[in-house]
Amino acid sequence: MDPSLIDLKSAVVIQIFHPSFKPYDKEEMLGLVKTAGYSIHSYITQNLRKKNPRFFMGSGKVKLIKEVLHDHFNPQKKTKHSEISIEDPDFSNVDYADGAIINDNEIWETGIDSSSTSEEFIENPEEIIDLTLPETLKNRHDLTIIFNNRLGFAQLTNLHGAWDVKTIDRDELVLEIFENHAQTHESKLQIELARLTLQTNIIKKEMGIHLQEKQGRGQQGKGMKAWEPRMRAFRGKKHKISLELNKISQGRALRRKSRNKFFNVGVVGYTNAGKSTLVNKLAKVSLETADQEFTTVTTTSRKVTFPKFDEYGRWQGQEMILTDSVGFISDMSRLLIDAFLSTLEELQFSDLVMIVIDISDEKWDRILLKIESSFAVIEQIGAADIPKIFVFNKTDLLSGESIKERVTKIHTHFPNIDSLAISAMEKQGFEDLAQLLIERKLQLHRKLK
């Protein structure tokens, strides 16, 4: 075993494919899992022809994984194939936990349409599964199964009940990463608020819609006494955190007023595109950077002065503010956007949005997906109408011909957006970038006059 992995948490990643499910990128997921501090022992995939609302994946695969986990953690009681059945008590008791059901919102989130929830699912008939766990893994509590899909609460609960190991989806994984990188008081509050929102939704689903209906009729349903204090406590905490975040937001608004005299550039882009490295080099300061996802969790603003001389050689340095924000991922959920809305909303007050793109990505489709994901988040936070430019980063990893080919392709999809290519790491293309930013600043000043 690689000594560097000793301190990492153990993970198995599962991805389910279906025509109605969003096909999340495997390489992106591997990066997210690595950033969260996990060592991946297996990456399991499954193609479903029809969907299984109970487990999200096929029950046969659930059973096979249960067998492998049982044999690994109980080597003295190894099972024979098919000894653990879906009809066994362990499985028959795994249903929508505590009265939880899949409601319309959860159906939408998981890609399960209401017309198919009663259909019998059909999975690919594989009787083996590529799941190998290291001998050093002795405790179930040290293993996490992570889905590269977005699951509903009932499905995660059912899977946890079947496997008896921690089971999470993409959104929970991203929250873990945010939590690991949170350094400011504000970012910690935002993560706590997101978790409370998640917990509130869980409680509602635990009690089931029938309890909500009884409450609406003024009746006290079974378990209501246990439900009310928990919900009241969560609501109280959420209200308190929201007030505190609002105060922080007001303070930011005051600081923003002091920056109104400057040209403000919002630096956005897919996670790990090199945004923070670019801001670091331009502002000549040292912020946290690394070759991994979500090293930037909070919004950071830096004043930059670009050199400029008039026609007579007189100094006319151009000052502007660069604001680095949290990185984006594909299909960023409403929960995650809401959690960081107070920092992402800074983009609404930018004079220009600079979208940083990793042009070195091996797959063209993935580059296009990252750009589209960035546009989707920009629109969701109300910054769609702000002028934009593309900055294609990491050109030092490509040949000149490859850069030209990729830039040309991108412009066929986005013909009206100016762009330039740079290498933030090598400080290549900085003069052209400075010139473009200065031109945009002067254009705005002329427009305002």
CSV table of C-alpha atoms in Angstrom, one decimal:
chain,number,residue,atom,x,y,z
A,1,MET,CA,0.0,0.0,0.0
A,2,ASP,CA,1.2,3.5,-0.8
A,3,PRO,CA,2.5,5.0,2.4
A,4,SER,CA,1.1,8.4,1.3
A,5,LEU,CA,-2.4,6.9,1.6
A,6,ILE,CA,-2.2,5.7,5.2
A,7,ASP,CA,-3.9,8.8,6.7
A,8,LEU,CA,-6.6,9.0,4.0
A,9,LYS,CA,-10.1,8.0,4.5
A,10,SER,CA,-11.4,4.9,2.6
A,11,ALA,CA,-14.0,5.3,-0.1
A,12,VAL,CA,-15.8,3.3,-2.7
A,13,VAL,CA,-17.4,5.4,-5.5
A,14,ILE,CA,-20.5,4.4,-7.4
A,15,GLN,CA,-22.0,5.9,-10.5
A,16,ILE,CA,-25.4,4.9,-11.9
A,17,PHE,CA,-26.2,5.6,-15.6
A,18,HIS,CA,-29.7,6.0,-17.0
A,19,PRO,CA,-30.9,8.1,-20.0
A,20,SER,CA,-32.7,10.4,-17.6
A,21,PHE,CA,-29.8,10.8,-15.1
A,22,LYS,CA,-27.2,13.5,-15.6
A,23,PRO,CA,-23.9,11.8,-16.7
A,24,TYR,CA,-21.5,13.4,-14.2
A,25,ASP,CA,-17.9,13.4,-15.2
A,26,LYS,CA,-15.8,10.6,-13.6
A,27,GLU,CA,-12.5,12.7,-13.6
A,28,GLU,CA,-14.3,15.5,-11.9
A,29,MET,CA,-15.6,13.1,-9.2
A,30,LEU,CA,-12.1,11.6,-8.7
A,31,GLY,CA,-10.8,15.1,-8.1
A,32,LEU,CA,-13.5,15.9,-5.6
A,33,VAL,CA,-13.0,12.7,-3.7
A,34,LYS,CA,-9.3,13.2,-3.5
A,35,THR,CA,-9.7,16.8,-2.3
A,36,ALA,CA,-12.1,15.6,0.4
A,37,GLY,CA,-9.2,13.4,1.7
A,38,TYR,CA,-10.4,10.0,0.6
A,39,SER,CA,-8.4,7.1,-0.9
A,40,ILE,CA,-10.6,5.4,-3.6
A,41,HIS,CA,-10.5,1.6,-3.5
A,42,SER,CA,-13.1,0.9,-6.2
A,43,TYR,CA,-15.2,2.8,-8.8
A,44,ILE,CA,-18.3,0.9,-9.5
A,45,THR,CA,-20.7,1.7,-12.4
A,46,GLN,CA,-24.1,0.4,-13.4
A,47,ASN,CA,-26.4,0.9,-16.4
A,48,LEU,CA,-30.1,0.8,-15.6
A,49,ARG,CA,-32.7,0.3,-18.2
A,50,LYS,CA,-35.5,1.2,-15.7
A,51,LYS,CA,-35.1,3.0,-12.5
A,52,ASN,CA,-35.3,1.7,-8.9
A,53,PRO,CA,-36.8,4.4,-6.6
A,54,ARG,CA,-36.1,2.3,-3.5
A,55,PHE,CA,-32.3,2.1,-3.8
A,56,PHE,CA,-31.5,4.3,-6.8
A,57,MET,CA,-29.3,1.5,-8.1
A,58,GLY,CA,-30.4,-2.1,-8.9
A,59,SER,CA,-31.3,-4.3,-6.0
A,60,GLY,CA,-29.0,-7.0,-7.3
A,61,LYS,CA,-26.0,-4.7,-7.1
A,62,VAL,CA,-27.1,-3.6,-3.6
A,63,LYS,CA,-27.1,-7.3,-2.6
A,64,LEU,CA,-23.7,-8.0,-4.2
A,65,ILE,CA,-22.1,-5.0,-2.4
A,66,LYS,CA,-23.7,-6.2,0.9
A,67,GLU,CA,-22.1,-9.6,0.4
A,68,VAL,CA,-18.7,-8.2,-0.2
A,69,LEU,CA,-18.9,-5.9,2.8
A,70,HIS,CA,-20.1,-8.8,5.0
A,71,ASP,CA,-17.3,-11.0,3.9
A,72,HIS,CA,-14.6,-8.3,4.3
A,73,PHE,CA,-15.7,-7.2,7.8
A,74,ASN,CA,-16.7,-10.7,9.0
A,75,PRO,CA,-14.1,-13.0,7.4
A,76,GLN,CA,-14.9,-15.8,9.9
A,77,LYS,CA,-18.5,-15.9,8.6
A,78,LYS,CA,-18.1,-15.7,4.8
A,79,THR,CA,-21.3,-16.0,2.8
A,80,LYS,CA,-22.0,-18.1,-0.2
A,81,HIS,CA,-23.3,-16.4,-3.4
A,82,SER,CA,-27.0,-15.6,-3.1
A,83,GLU,CA,-27.0,-16.5,0.6
A,84,ILE,CA,-28.1,-12.9,1.3
A,85,SER,CA,-31.4,-12.3,-0.4
A,86,ILE,CA,-33.4,-9.2,-1.1
A,87,GLU,CA,-36.2,-11.0,0.7
A,88,ASP,CA,-34.1,-11.6,3.8
A,89,PRO,CA,-35.2,-9.6,6.9
A,90,ASP,CA,-32.3,-7.3,6.6
A,91,PHE,CA,-33.5,-6.2,3.2
A,92,SER,CA,-37.2,-6.4,3.7
A,93,ASN,CA,-36.9,-4.0,6.5
A,94,VAL,CA,-35.0,-1.5,4.3
A,95,ASP,CA,-37.7,0.7,3.0
A,96,TYR,CA,-38.5,4.3,3.1
A,97,ALA,CA,-37.2,4.9,6.6
A,98,ASP,CA,-39.3,6.3,9.3
A,99,GLY,CA,-42.3,7.0,7.1
A,100,ALA,CA,-40.2,8.8,4.5
A,101,ILE,CA,-41.5,8.8,1.0
A,102,ILE,CA,-40.2,10.2,-2.3
A,103,ASN,CA,-42.1,13.5,-2.9
A,104,ASP,CA,-42.2,15.5,-6.1
A,105,ASN,CA,-39.0,17.5,-5.2
A,106,GLU,CA,-37.1,14.4,-4.5
A,107,ILE,CA,-38.3,12.7,-7.6
A,108,TRP,CA,-37.0,15.7,-9.6
A,109,GLU,CA,-33.7,15.7,-7.8
A,110,THR,CA,-32.9,12.1,-8.5
A,111,GLY,CA,-34.2,12.1,-12.0
A,112,ILE,CA,-37.1,9.7,-11.2
A,113,ASP,CA,-40.3,10.8,-12.9
A,114,SER,CA,-43.5,10.1,-11.0
A,115,SER,CA,-44.9,8.0,-13.8
A,116,SER,CA,-42.1,5.4,-13.4
A,117,THR,CA,-41.8,5.0,-9.6
A,118,SER,CA,-44.1,2.0,-9.7
A,119,GLU,CA,-42.4,0.3,-12.6
A,120,GLU,CA,-40.3,-2.8,-12.1
A,121,PHE,CA,-36.7,-1.9,-12.8
A,122,ILE,CA,-34.4,-4.0,-15.0
A,123,GLU,CA,-30.6,-3.9,-14.3
A,124,ASN,CA,-27.8,-5.3,-16.3
A,125,PRO,CA,-27.4,-8.9,-15.3
A,126,GLU,CA,-23.8,-8.9,-13.9
A,127,GLU,CA,-23.2,-11.4,-11.1
A,128,ILE,CA,-19.8,-10.1,-10.1
A,129,ILE,CA,-18.7,-6.8,-8.8
A,130,ASP,CA,-15.3,-5.1,-8.9
A,131,LEU,CA,-15.1,-4.2,-5.2
A,132,THR,CA,-11.8,-4.8,-3.4
A,133,LEU,CA,-11.0,-3.4,0.0
A,134,PRO,CA,-7.6,-3.3,1.7
A,135,GLU,CA,-6.9,-5.7,4.6
A,136,THR,CA,-6.0,-2.7,6.7
A,137,LEU,CA,-9.6,-1.6,6.6
A,138,LYS,CA,-11.1,-3.3,9.7
A,139,ASN,CA,-14.0,-1.1,10.7
A,140,ARG,CA,-17.2,-0.3,8.8
A,141,HIS,CA,-17.1,3.2,10.3
A,142,ASP,CA,-13.9,3.9,8.4
A,143,LEU,CA,-15.5,3.3,5.0
A,144,THR,CA,-17.6,5.7,3.0
A,145,ILE,CA,-19.6,4.9,-0.1
A,146,ILE,CA,-20.0,7.9,-2.4
A,147,PHE,CA,-22.4,8.2,-5.3
A,148,ASN,CA,-21.4,10.3,-8.3
A,149,ASN,CA,-25.1,11.1,-8.6
A,150,ARG,CA,-27.6,13.2,-6.6
A,151,LEU,CA,-29.8,10.9,-4.5
A,152,GLY,CA,-32.9,11.5,-2.4
A,153,PHE,CA,-32.8,11.1,1.4
A,154,ALA,CA,-35.0,8.0,1.4
A,155,GLN,CA,-32.6,6.2,-1.0
A,156,LEU,CA,-29.5,7.2,1.0
A,157,THR,CA,-31.2,5.9,4.1
A,158,ASN,CA,-32.2,2.6,2.5
A,159,LEU,CA,-28.7,2.1,1.2
A,160,HIS,CA,-27.1,2.9,4.6
A,161,GLY,CA,-29.6,0.4,6.2
A,162,ALA,CA,-28.6,-2.3,3.7
A,163,TRP,CA,-24.8,-1.8,3.9
A,164,ASP,CA,-24.3,-0.4,7.4
A,165,VAL,CA,-21.6,2.1,6.2
A,166,LYS,CA,-21.7,5.8,5.7
A,167,THR,CA,-23.3,6.6,2.3
A,168,ILE,CA,-23.4,10.0,0.7
A,169,ASP,CA,-24.0,11.7,-2.7
A,170,ARG,CA,-22.3,14.5,-4.6
A,171,ASP,CA,-23.8,17.3,-2.7
A,172,GLU,CA,-22.8,15.9,0.7
A,173,LEU,CA,-19.3,15.3,-0.6
A,174,VAL,CA,-19.0,19.0,-1.8
A,175,LEU,CA,-20.2,20.2,1.6
A,176,GLU,CA,-17.5,18.1,3.3
A,177,ILE,CA,-14.9,19.8,1.0
A,178,PHE,CA,-16.3,23.2,1.8
A,179,GLU,CA,-16.1,22.4,5.5
A,180,ASN,CA,-12.5,21.2,5.2
A,181,HIS,CA,-11.4,24.4,3.5
A,182,ALA,CA,-13.5,26.9,5.5
A,183,GLN,CA,-11.3,29.3,7.3
A,184,THR,CA,-13.4,32.4,7.9
A,185,HIS,CA,-16.3,32.8,10.3
A,186,GLU,CA,-18.6,33.5,7.5
A,187,SER,CA,-17.8,30.4,5.4
A,188,LYS,CA,-18.2,28.2,8.5
A,189,LEU,CA,-21.6,29.8,9.2
A,190,GLN,CA,-22.6,29.2,5.5
A,191,ILE,CA,-21.7,25.5,5.8
A,192,GLU,CA,-23.6,25.1,9.1
A,193,LEU,CA,-26.6,26.8,7.5
A,194,ALA,CA,-26.5,24.4,4.5
A,195,ARG,CA,-26.3,21.4,6.9
A,196,LEU,CA,-29.2,22.6,8.9
A,197,THR,CA,-31.3,23.1,5.8
A,198,LEU,CA,-30.4,19.5,4.8
A,199,GLN,CA,-31.3,18.3,8.3
A,200,THR,CA,-34.6,20.2,8.1
A,201,ASN,CA,-35.5,18.5,4.8
A,202,ILE,CA,-34.5,15.1,6.3
A,203,ILE,CA,-36.9,15.6,9.3
A,204,LYS,CA,-39.7,16.5,7.0
A,205,LYS,CA,-39.1,13.4,4.9
A,206,GLU,CA,-38.8,11.2,8.1
A,207,MET,CA,-42.2,12.2,9.3
A,208,GLY,CA,-43.8,11.8,5.8
A,209,ILE,CA,-46.3,13.9,4.0
A,210,HIS,CA,-49.1,12.3,6.0
A,211,LEU,CA,-47.9,14.0,9.2
A,212,GLN,CA,-47.7,17.4,7.5
A,213,GLU,CA,-51.3,16.9,6.4
A,214,LYS,CA,-52.4,16.0,10.0
A,215,GLN,CA,-50.6,19.1,11.3
A,216,GLY,CA,-52.4,21.2,8.7
A,217,ARG,CA,-55.7,19.9,10.1
A,218,GLY,CA,-54.6,20.7,13.6
A,219,GLN,CA,-54.2,17.0,14.6
A,220,GLN,CA,-51.3,15.6,16.5
A,221,GLY,CA,-49.9,12.6,14.7
A,222,LYS,CA,-47.8,9.8,16.1
A,223,GLY,CA,-44.3,11.0,16.8
A,224,MET,CA,-45.2,14.7,16.6
A,225,LYS,CA,-43.9,15.3,20.1
A,226,ALA,CA,-40.5,14.1,19.1
A,227,TRP,CA,-40.6,15.9,15.7
A,228,GLU,CA,-41.6,19.4,16.9
A,229,PRO,CA,-38.7,20.1,19.3
A,230,ARG,CA,-36.1,19.0,16.7
A,231,MET,CA,-37.7,21.1,14.0
A,232,ARG,CA,-38.0,24.1,16.3
A,233,ALA,CA,-34.4,23.8,17.4
A,234,PHE,CA,-33.2,23.7,13.8
A,235,ARG,CA,-35.4,26.6,12.8
A,236,GLY,CA,-34.0,28.7,15.7
A,237,LYS,CA,-30.4,27.9,14.7
A,238,LYS,CA,-31.1,28.7,11.1
A,239,HIS,CA,-32.7,32.0,12.0
A,240,LYS,CA,-29.8,32.9,14.3
A,241,ILE,CA,-27.2,32.1,11.6
A,242,SER,CA,-29.2,33.9,8.9
A,243,LEU,CA,-29.2,37.1,11.1
A,244,GLU,CA,-25.5,36.8,11.6
A,245,LEU,CA,-24.8,36.2,7.9
A,246,ASN,CA,-27.0,39.2,7.1
A,247,LYS,CA,-24.9,41.4,9.4
A,248,ILE,CA,-21.7,40.2,7.6
A,249,SER,CA,-23.4,40.9,4.3
A,250,GLN,CA,-24.2,44.4,5.4
A,251,GLY,CA,-20.6,45.0,6.4
A,252,ARG,CA,-19.6,43.7,3.0
A,253,ALA,CA,-22.0,46.1,1.4
A,254,LEU,CA,-20.3,49.0,3.2
A,255,ARG,CA,-16.9,47.9,2.0
A,256,ARG,CA,-18.4,47.5,-1.5
A,257,LYS,CA,-19.4,51.2,-1.5
A,258,SER,CA,-15.8,52.2,-0.8
A,259,ARG,CA,-14.8,50.2,-3.9
A,260,ASN,CA,-17.4,51.8,-6.2
A,261,LYS,CA,-14.8,54.3,-7.4
A,262,PHE,CA,-12.8,51.3,-8.8
A,263,PHE,CA,-13.4,49.1,-11.8
A,264,ASN,CA,-14.5,45.8,-10.3
A,265,VAL,CA,-13.7,42.5,-12.0
A,266,GLY,CA,-15.4,39.3,-10.8
A,267,VAL,CA,-13.1,36.3,-11.3
A,268,VAL,CA,-15.1,33.1,-11.8
A,269,GLY,CA,-14.8,29.7,-13.3
A,270,TYR,CA,-14.8,26.0,-12.8
A,271,THR,CA,-13.1,24.7,-9.7
A,272,ASN,CA,-9.3,24.2,-10.2
A,273,ALA,CA,-9.2,26.4,-13.3
A,274,GLY,CA,-6.4,28.5,-11.8
A,275,LYS,CA,-8.4,31.5,-10.6
A,276,SER,CA,-6.6,32.0,-7.3
A,277,THR,CA,-3.2,31.5,-8.9
A,278,LEU,CA,-4.1,34.2,-11.5
A,279,VAL,CA,-5.3,36.7,-8.8
A,280,ASN,CA,-2.2,35.9,-6.7
A,281,LYS,CA,0.2,36.7,-9.5
A,282,LEU,CA,-1.6,39.8,-10.6
A,283,ALA,CA,-2.0,41.2,-7.1
A,284,LYS,CA,1.4,39.9,-6.0
A,285,VAL,CA,0.0,38.4,-2.8
A,286,SER,CA,-0.1,34.8,-1.6
A,287,LEU,CA,-3.5,33.3,-1.2
A,288,GLU,CA,-4.3,29.6,-0.8
A,289,THR,CA,-3.8,27.6,-4.0
A,290,ALA,CA,-3.4,23.9,-4.8
A,291,ASP,CA,-4.0,21.5,-7.6
A,292,GLN,CA,-7.3,20.4,-6.3
A,293,GLU,CA,-10.9,21.4,-6.1
A,294,PHE,CA,-12.4,24.2,-3.9
A,295,THR,CA,-9.2,25.6,-2.3
A,296,THR,CA,-11.2,28.9,-2.5
A,297,VAL,CA,-14.3,28.9,-0.3
A,298,THR,CA,-14.7,32.6,0.6
A,299,THR,CA,-14.7,35.6,-1.7
A,300,THR,CA,-11.4,37.5,-1.7
A,301,SER,CA,-11.0,41.0,-3.2
A,302,ARG,CA,-7.6,42.5,-4.2
A,303,LYS,CA,-6.6,45.9,-5.6
A,304,VAL,CA,-4.4,45.6,-8.7
A,305,THR,CA,-2.6,48.5,-10.5
A,306,PHE,CA,-1.8,47.9,-14.1
A,307,PRO,CA,0.9,50.0,-15.7
A,308,LYS,CA,-0.2,52.5,-18.3
A,309,PHE,CA,1.4,55.7,-19.8
A,310,ASP,CA,-0.3,58.3,-21.9
A,311,GLU,CA,1.0,59.5,-25.3
A,312,TYR,CA,3.4,61.8,-23.6
A,313,GLY,CA,4.9,59.1,-21.4
A,314,ARG,CA,3.2,60.3,-18.3
A,315,TRP,CA,2.2,57.6,-15.8
A,316,GLN,CA,-1.5,56.7,-15.8
A,317,GLY,CA,-1.6,53.5,-13.8
A,318,GLN,CA,-5.0,51.9,-13.9
A,319,GLU,CA,-6.4,50.6,-10.6
A,320,MET,CA,-9.1,48.0,-10.4
A,321,ILE,CA,-10.4,45.4,-7.9
A,322,LEU,CA,-10.2,41.6,-8.7
A,323,THR,CA,-12.6,39.5,-6.7
A,324,ASP,CA,-11.9,35.7,-6.5
A,325,SER,CA,-14.9,33.5,-5.7
A,326,VAL,CA,-15.7,29.9,-4.9
A,327,GLY,CA,-15.2,27.6,-7.8
A,328,PHE,CA,-18.1,26.0,-9.7
A,329,ILE,CA,-18.9,22.4,-10.5
A,330,SER,CA,-21.3,20.9,-13.0
A,331,ASP,CA,-25.0,20.9,-12.0
A,332,MET,CA,-24.3,22.9,-8.8
A,333,SER,CA,-27.3,22.2,-6.7
A,334,ARG,CA,-29.6,24.9,-5.3
A,335,LEU,CA,-28.6,23.9,-1.8
A,336,LEU,CA,-24.9,24.7,-2.5
A,337,ILE,CA,-25.6,27.9,-4.3
A,338,ASP,CA,-27.9,29.1,-1.5
A,339,ALA,CA,-25.2,28.1,1.1
A,340,PHE,CA,-22.7,30.5,-0.6
A,341,LEU,CA,-25.1,33.0,-2.0
A,342,SER,CA,-23.9,35.8,0.4
A,343,THR,CA,-20.4,35.5,-1.1
A,344,LEU,CA,-21.4,34.7,-4.7
A,345,GLU,CA,-23.7,37.7,-4.8
A,346,GLU,CA,-20.6,39.9,-4.9
A,347,LEU,CA,-20.5,39.0,-8.6
A,348,GLN,CA,-23.8,41.0,-9.1
A,349,PHE,CA,-21.8,44.2,-8.4
A,350,SER,CA,-19.0,43.5,-10.8
A,351,ASP,CA,-18.4,45.7,-13.8
A,352,LEU,CA,-16.9,42.8,-15.7
A,353,VAL,CA,-17.0,39.0,-15.2
A,354,MET,CA,-13.8,37.2,-16.1
A,355,ILE,CA,-14.4,33.5,-16.7
A,356,VAL,CA,-11.2,31.5,-16.2
A,357,ILE,CA,-11.1,28.3,-18.2
A,358,ASP,CA,-8.6,25.4,-18.0
A,359,ILE,CA,-7.9,25.1,-21.7
A,360,SER,CA,-5.5,22.2,-21.1
A,361,ASP,CA,-8.3,19.7,-20.3
A,362,GLU,CA,-7.8,16.6,-22.3
A,363,LYS,CA,-11.5,16.3,-23.3
A,364,TRP,CA,-13.1,19.0,-25.4
A,365,ASP,CA,-16.6,18.0,-24.2
A,366,ARG,CA,-15.5,18.6,-20.7
A,367,ILE,CA,-14.2,22.1,-21.5
A,368,LEU,CA,-17.5,22.9,-23.0
A,369,LEU,CA,-19.4,21.5,-20.0
A,370,LYS,CA,-17.3,23.6,-17.6
A,371,ILE,CA,-18.1,26.8,-19.5
A,372,GLU,CA,-21.8,26.0,-19.6
A,373,SER,CA,-21.7,25.2,-15.9
A,374,SER,CA,-20.1,28.5,-15.2
A,375,PHE,CA,-22.8,30.3,-17.2
A,376,ALA,CA,-25.5,28.4,-15.4
A,377,VAL,CA,-24.3,29.5,-11.9
A,378,ILE,CA,-23.7,33.1,-13.2
A,379,GLU,CA,-27.3,33.2,-14.3
A,380,GLN,CA,-28.6,31.7,-11.1
A,381,ILE,CA,-27.0,34.4,-9.0
A,382,GLY,CA,-28.4,37.2,-11.1
A,383,ALA,CA,-25.2,38.2,-13.0
A,384,ALA,CA,-26.1,37.1,-16.5
A,385,ASP,CA,-26.3,40.7,-17.9
A,386,ILE,CA,-22.8,41.7,-16.8
A,387,PRO,CA,-20.2,41.9,-19.6
A,388,LYS,CA,-17.9,38.9,-19.8
A,389,ILE,CA,-14.5,37.9,-21.1
A,390,PHE,CA,-12.9,34.4,-21.4
A,391,VAL,CA,-9.4,33.9,-20.0
A,392,PHE,CA,-8.0,30.5,-21.2
A,393,ASN,CA,-5.5,29.4,-18.6
A,394,LYS,CA,-2.8,26.7,-18.5
A,395,THR,CA,-1.5,27.3,-22.0
A,396,ASP,CA,2.0,26.2,-20.8
A,397,LEU,CA,0.6,22.6,-21.0
A,398,LEU,CA,-0.3,22.8,-24.7
A,399,SER,CA,1.2,23.4,-28.0
A,400,GLY,CA,0.4,26.6,-29.9
A,401,GLU,CA,-1.6,24.7,-32.5
A,402,SER,CA,-3.7,23.0,-29.9
A,403,ILE,CA,-4.5,26.3,-28.2
A,404,LYS,CA,-5.5,27.9,-31.4
A,405,GLU,CA,-7.7,24.9,-32.3
A,406,ARG,CA,-9.5,24.9,-29.0
A,407,VAL,CA,-10.0,28.6,-28.8
A,408,THR,CA,-11.5,28.6,-32.3
A,409,LYS,CA,-13.9,25.8,-31.3
A,410,ILE,CA,-15.0,27.7,-28.2
A,411,HIS,CA,-15.7,30.8,-30.2
A,412,THR,CA,-18.0,28.9,-32.5
A,413,HIS,CA,-20.2,28.3,-29.4
A,414,PHE,CA,-19.7,31.7,-27.8
A,415,PRO,CA,-18.9,34.1,-30.7
A,416,ASN,CA,-19.6,37.4,-28.9
A,417,ILE,CA,-17.3,37.0,-26.0
A,418,ASP,CA,-13.7,38.4,-26.1
A,419,SER,CA,-11.0,36.2,-25.0
A,420,LEU,CA,-7.2,35.7,-24.6
A,421,ALA,CA,-4.9,32.8,-23.6
A,422,ILE,CA,-2.5,32.9,-20.7
A,423,SER,CA,-0.5,30.8,-18.3
A,424,ALA,CA,-1.0,32.1,-14.8
A,425,MET,CA,1.7,29.8,-13.4
A,426,GLU,CA,4.3,31.1,-15.9
A,427,LYS,CA,2.9,34.7,-16.1
A,428,GLN,CA,2.5,34.4,-19.8
A,429,GLY,CA,0.0,36.7,-21.5
A,430,PHE,CA,-0.3,39.0,-18.6
A,431,GLU,CA,0.5,42.1,-20.7
A,432,ASP,CA,-2.3,41.3,-23.1
A,433,LEU,CA,-4.7,40.6,-20.2
A,434,ALA,CA,-3.8,43.9,-18.6
A,435,GLN,CA,-4.5,45.7,-21.8
A,436,LEU,CA,-7.8,44.0,-22.3
A,437,LEU,CA,-8.9,44.9,-18.8
A,438,ILE,CA,-7.8,48.5,-19.2
A,439,GLU,CA,-9.7,48.8,-22.4
A,440,ARG,CA,-12.9,47.4,-20.8
A,441,LYS,CA,-12.5,49.9,-17.9
A,442,LEU,CA,-12.1,52.9,-20.2
A,443,GLN,CA,-15.0,51.7,-22.3
A,444,LEU,CA,-17.2,51.7,-19.1
A,445,HIS,CA,-16.0,55.2,-18.2
A,446,ARG,CA,-16.8,56.6,-21.6
A,447,LYS,CA,-20.2,55.0,-21.5
A,448,LEU,CA,-20.9,56.5,-18.0
A,449,LYS,CA,-19.9,60.0,-19.3
